[in-house]
mmCIF file of C-alpha atoms in Angstrom:
data_model
loop_
_atom_site.group_PDB
_atom_site.id
_atom_site.type_symbol
_atom_site.label_atom_id
_atom_site.label_comp_id
_atom_site.label_asym_id
_atom_site.label_seq_id
_atom_site.Cartn_x
_atom_site.Cartn_y
_atom_site.Cartn_z
ATOM 1 C CA MET A 953 0.000 0.000 0.000
ATOM 2 C CA LYS A 954 2.824 2.428 0.757
ATOM 3 C CA ARG A 955 4.453 1.847 -2.599
ATOM 4 C CA LYS A 956 1.219 2.668 -4.498
ATOM 5 C CA THR A 957 0.754 5.824 -2.434
ATOM 6 C CA LEU A 958 4.324 6.964 -3.071
ATOM 7 C CA THR A 959 3.976 6.304 -6.805
ATOM 8 C CA PHE A 960 0.681 8.223 -6.878
ATOM 9 C CA ILE A 961 2.244 11.200 -5.065
ATOM 10 C CA ILE A 962 5.226 11.255 -7.439
ATOM 11 C CA ILE A 963 2.932 11.199 -10.486
ATOM 12 C CA ILE A 964 0.742 14.010 -9.106
ATOM 13 C CA CYS A 965 3.798 16.150 -8.276
ATOM 14 C CA GLY A 966 5.225 15.564 -11.759
ATOM 15 C CA LEU A 967 1.959 16.576 -13.433
ATOM 16 C CA PHE A 968 1.723 19.655 -11.206
ATOM 17 C CA ALA A 969 5.292 20.703 -12.077
ATOM 18 C CA ALA A 970 4.650 20.135 -15.792
ATOM 19 C CA GLY A 971 1.512 22.290 -15.572
ATOM 20 C CA ILE A 972 3.395 25.134 -13.910
ATOM 21 C CA ILE A 973 6.241 25.001 -16.430
ATOM 22 C CA GLY A 974 3.772 24.863 -19.340
ATOM 23 C CA SER A 975 1.827 27.838 -17.987
ATOM 24 C CA ILE A 976 4.997 29.896 -17.614
ATOM 25 C CA LEU A 977 6.072 29.078 -21.167
ATOM 26 C CA ILE A 978 2.654 29.990 -22.600
ATOM 27 C CA TYR A 979 2.304 33.287 -20.748
ATOM 28 C CA THR A 980 5.851 34.448 -21.466
ATOM 29 C CA HIS A 981 5.694 33.565 -25.171
ATOM 30 C CA GLN A 982 5.887 36.819 -27.112
ATOM 31 C CA SER A 983 6.792 37.454 -30.712
ATOM 32 C CA ASP A 984 8.532 40.651 -31.831
ATOM 33 C CA ALA A 985 6.513 41.174 -34.992
ATOM 34 C CA LYS A 986 2.806 41.816 -34.600
ATOM 35 C CA ILE A 987 1.019 41.259 -37.874
ATOM 36 C CA ALA A 988 -2.785 41.023 -37.635
ATOM 37 C CA TYR A 989 -4.260 38.688 -40.244
ATOM 38 C CA ILE A 990 -7.950 39.199 -40.971
ATOM 39 C CA TYR A 991 -9.720 36.281 -42.653
ATOM 40 C CA GLN A 992 -13.233 36.128 -44.032
ATOM 41 C CA ASN A 993 -14.646 32.913 -45.488
ATOM 42 C CA GLY A 994 -11.204 31.331 -45.119
ATOM 43 C CA GLU A 995 -9.421 33.937 -47.252
ATOM 44 C CA CYS A 996 -6.979 36.527 -45.920
ATOM 45 C CA ILE A 997 -8.615 39.842 -46.781
ATOM 46 C CA GLN A 998 -6.232 42.175 -44.950
ATOM 47 C CA THR A 999 -2.972 42.242 -42.988
ATOM 48 C CA ILE A 1000 -2.025 45.012 -40.581
ATOM 49 C CA ASP A 1001 1.409 45.553 -39.025
ATOM 50 C CA LEU A 1002 0.371 46.535 -35.503
ATOM 51 C CA ASN A 1003 3.888 47.804 -34.733
ATOM 52 C CA GLN A 1004 3.470 50.439 -37.471
ATOM 53 C CA VAL A 1005 0.114 51.786 -36.221
ATOM 54 C CA SER A 1006 0.572 55.200 -34.600
ATOM 55 C CA GLU A 1007 -3.071 56.285 -34.227
ATOM 56 C CA SER A 1008 -6.269 54.332 -33.566
ATOM 57 C CA TYR A 1009 -8.696 53.815 -36.427
ATOM 58 C CA THR A 1010 -11.741 51.701 -37.248
ATOM 59 C CA PHE A 1011 -13.051 50.010 -40.373
ATOM 60 C CA THR A 1012 -15.901 47.671 -41.232
ATOM 61 C CA VAL A 1013 -15.721 44.230 -42.833
ATOM 62 C CA GLU A 1014 -18.987 43.425 -44.582
ATOM 63 C CA GLY A 1015 -20.217 39.923 -45.246
ATOM 64 C CA ALA A 1016 -23.161 38.151 -46.815
ATOM 65 C CA ASP A 1017 -26.769 39.167 -46.088
ATOM 66 C CA GLY A 1018 -25.829 42.441 -44.378
ATOM 67 C CA ALA A 1019 -23.438 40.852 -41.874
ATOM 68 C CA TYR A 1020 -20.708 43.140 -40.593
ATOM 69 C CA ASN A 1021 -17.861 43.394 -38.091
ATOM 70 C CA GLU A 1022 -16.493 46.777 -37.045
ATOM 71 C CA ILE A 1023 -12.804 46.459 -36.209
ATOM 72 C CA GLU A 1024 -10.713 48.889 -34.171
ATOM 73 C CA VAL A 1025 -6.945 48.985 -34.579
ATOM 74 C CA ARG A 1026 -4.741 50.604 -31.950
ATOM 75 C CA PRO A 1027 -0.965 50.672 -31.657
ATOM 76 C CA GLY A 1028 -0.028 47.064 -30.890
ATOM 77 C CA GLU A 1029 -3.571 45.669 -30.589
ATOM 78 C CA ILE A 1030 -6.783 44.932 -32.494
ATOM 79 C CA ALA A 1031 -10.408 44.114 -31.607
ATOM 80 C CA VAL A 1032 -13.892 43.676 -32.986
ATOM 81 C CA ILE A 1033 -15.898 46.474 -31.351
ATOM 82 C CA SER A 1034 -19.282 45.893 -33.025
ATOM 83 C CA ALA A 1035 -20.844 43.039 -34.968
ATOM 84 C CA SER A 1036 -24.130 41.923 -36.453
ATOM 85 C CA CYS A 1037 -23.866 38.414 -34.992
ATOM 86 C CA PRO A 1038 -26.394 37.483 -32.292
ATOM 87 C CA ASP A 1039 -24.027 36.328 -29.523
ATOM 88 C CA LYS A 1040 -21.267 38.994 -29.782
ATOM 89 C CA VAL A 1041 -18.526 36.573 -28.638
ATOM 90 C CA CYS A 1042 -16.106 38.340 -30.995
ATOM 91 C CA VAL A 1043 -16.880 41.708 -29.376
ATOM 92 C CA HIS A 1044 -16.504 40.304 -25.847
ATOM 93 C CA ALA A 1045 -13.067 38.900 -26.751
ATOM 94 C CA GLY A 1046 -11.701 42.444 -26.444
ATOM 95 C CA PHE A 1047 -8.357 43.628 -27.737
ATOM 96 C CA ILE A 1048 -5.663 41.084 -28.527
ATOM 97 C CA GLN A 1049 -1.952 41.921 -28.443
ATOM 98 C CA ASN A 1050 -0.291 38.547 -29.068
ATOM 99 C CA ASP A 1051 -0.686 35.250 -30.891
ATOM 100 C CA LEU A 1052 -2.106 33.268 -27.971
ATOM 101 C CA LEU A 1053 -5.815 33.601 -28.788
ATOM 102 C CA PRO A 1054 -7.486 34.709 -32.024
ATOM 103 C CA ILE A 1055 -10.782 36.560 -32.358
ATOM 104 C CA SER A 1056 -13.448 34.505 -34.126
ATOM 105 C CA CYS A 1057 -16.906 35.468 -35.334
ATOM 106 C CA ILE A 1058 -18.367 32.178 -36.502
ATOM 107 C CA PRO A 1059 -21.745 33.534 -37.769
ATOM 108 C CA ASN A 1060 -19.961 36.150 -39.916
ATOM 109 C CA ARG A 1061 -17.113 33.748 -40.830
ATOM 110 C CA LEU A 1062 -14.419 36.179 -39.642
ATOM 111 C CA VAL A 1063 -11.155 35.321 -37.880
ATOM 112 C CA ILE A 1064 -8.437 37.700 -36.684
ATOM 113 C CA HIS A 1065 -5.139 36.371 -35.425
ATOM 114 C CA ILE A 1066 -1.743 37.881 -34.773
ATOM 115 C CA GLY A 1067 1.325 36.297 -36.305
ATOM 116 C CA ASN A 1068 5.013 37.056 -36.611
ATOM 117 C CA GLY A 1069 5.039 37.917 -40.305
ATOM 118 C CA ASN A 1070 6.020 34.437 -41.498
ATOM 119 C CA SER A 1071 2.490 33.044 -41.800
ATOM 120 C CA SER A 1072 1.542 30.712 -44.561
ATOM 121 C CA ALA A 1073 -1.613 31.095 -46.599
ATOM 122 C CA THR A 1074 -3.564 29.366 -43.808
ATOM 123 C CA GLY A 1075 -2.223 31.705 -41.155
ATOM 124 C CA ASN A 1076 -0.313 28.902 -39.452
ATOM 125 C CA THR A 1077 3.009 30.083 -38.026
ATOM 126 C CA ASP A 1078 4.192 27.154 -35.932
ATOM 127 C CA GLY A 1079 3.829 24.106 -38.163
ATOM 128 C CA LEU A 1080 0.708 22.851 -36.344
ATOM 129 C CA ASP A 1081 -2.294 21.895 -38.380
ATOM 130 C CA ALA A 1082 -5.980 22.072 -37.413
ATOM 131 C CA ILE A 1083 -9.375 22.002 -39.036
ATOM 132 C CA VAL A 1084 -12.257 23.984 -37.610
ATOM 133 C CA ARG A 1085 -15.774 23.715 -38.909
#
């Protein structure tokens, strides 16, 4: 019984340490270049170098059947500030400054993510592959 308990404690401690190390690596991951890639219907419709933005501005991306997303760009960050979608998840995402979490508006088929300037046509910068439907 003691051996099973000791093994269990060692496994739990190892998982806890791995979680802490992983969290530190994720939260300290920063890229120097900040290129915002704006996709609609799976196609990149605009790129914005957020390091080159000196003054805030807004623009609207229009979609099918009157759908729209109003986007605000500030120095170093970008957000969807208004949208025609019913749930407004994209608006509640707020401003993003890094590549950890993209902004997605599924009803309007819009995705905004920040990359380091070496993105492929799919917007993938780290060699990982995923399909979202």
